[in-house]
Phi, psi and omega in degrees: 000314177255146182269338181192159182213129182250164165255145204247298170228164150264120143222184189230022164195107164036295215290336187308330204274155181327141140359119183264060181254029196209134170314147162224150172224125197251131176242153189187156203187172170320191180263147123112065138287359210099356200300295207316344183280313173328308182312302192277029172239353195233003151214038158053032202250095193306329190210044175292305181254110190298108174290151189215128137311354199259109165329159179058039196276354199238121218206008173210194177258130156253154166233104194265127171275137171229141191090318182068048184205350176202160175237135193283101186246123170268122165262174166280123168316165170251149196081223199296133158208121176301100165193168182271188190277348159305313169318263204315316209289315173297316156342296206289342184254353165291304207297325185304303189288303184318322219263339189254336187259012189277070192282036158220046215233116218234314217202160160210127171263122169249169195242132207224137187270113188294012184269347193272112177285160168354107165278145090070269173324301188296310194312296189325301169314333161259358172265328154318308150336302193283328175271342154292002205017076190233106181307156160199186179204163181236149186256123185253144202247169157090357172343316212264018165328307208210168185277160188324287149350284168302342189283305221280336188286293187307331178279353153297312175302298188298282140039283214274309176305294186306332143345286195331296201242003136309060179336271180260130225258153209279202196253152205252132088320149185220102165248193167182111187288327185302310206243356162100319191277179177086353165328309198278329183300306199286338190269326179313306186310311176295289169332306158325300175292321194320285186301333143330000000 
């Protein structure tokens, strides 16, 4: 679907990042949701985004140009990461700052391990989102976990929840990096705004 993708910079601050002369979409999640497996599988790049068994590994904003034409941004996770809490609060306030001052910042994917009812952690975080009016859509990751079925029951779940306090409900994926699906939906979403 992208024909190419490069790594362009790391940084641990806003102002450092490329030029914002090109759309971007940033994806970000617990720690071990998957992003980086999401990543090289939705631009087909096996080792684009560096995979860890070790939760928190991605500790700065990458940015992958794709295409030449948009930049692909890996955030740091949220939540469980072994570091202290000085560590975490500067995450939060990097990631915080880039999400709210990035004005070519298109889309932010968060990404939810679809075997999971509704944490806490993720709702909060997107309800943060929503008080920032900070667009977003959610990736639900690991389908091939569990049957199809049980993903699409828990993305039910999330759904019923996010109601309570949720007029309109953001745009929803069911993936899986092991077997490829829901890629082509999620990459189809992106290329839609691209073109809008």
């Amino acid at each position: 679907m992208f024909e190419s993708a490069a790594f362009i910079i790391s940084n641990t601050d806003y102002k450092k990042c490329p030029k914002p002369d090109l759309p971007e979409f940033a994806f970000i999640g617990r720690s071990n949701v998957g992003k980086s497996s999401l990543i090289n599988m939705l631009t087909d790049k096996k080792n684009l985004a560096k995979t860890s068994g070790k939760p928190g590994k991605t500790q700065l904003i990458n940015h992958f140009k794709i295409d030449e034409s948009w930049y692909l941004v890996d955030l740091p996770g949220y939540g469980y990461a072994k570091t202290s809490k000085k560590n975490r609060e500067a995450w939060e306030m990097m990631i915080s700052e880039y999400l709210i001052n990035r004005e070519n910042l298109q889309l932010v994917f968060v990404l939810i391990d679809s075997r999971l009812p509704p944490q806490q952690i993720d709702l909060e975080f997107i309800d943060w989102l929503g008080e920032n009016m900070i667009p977003f859509a959610l990736i639900f990751t690991k389908a091939d976990k569990q049957s199809i079925n049980k993903g699409q029951q828990n993305v039910a779940k999330f759904r019923k929840t996010m109601k309570a306090n949720w007029e309109e409900l953001p745009p929803m994926f069911l993936t899986s990096s092991e077997s490829k699906f829901g890629k082509e939906k999620v990459s189809e979403y992106i290329q839609e705004i691209l073109e809008s």
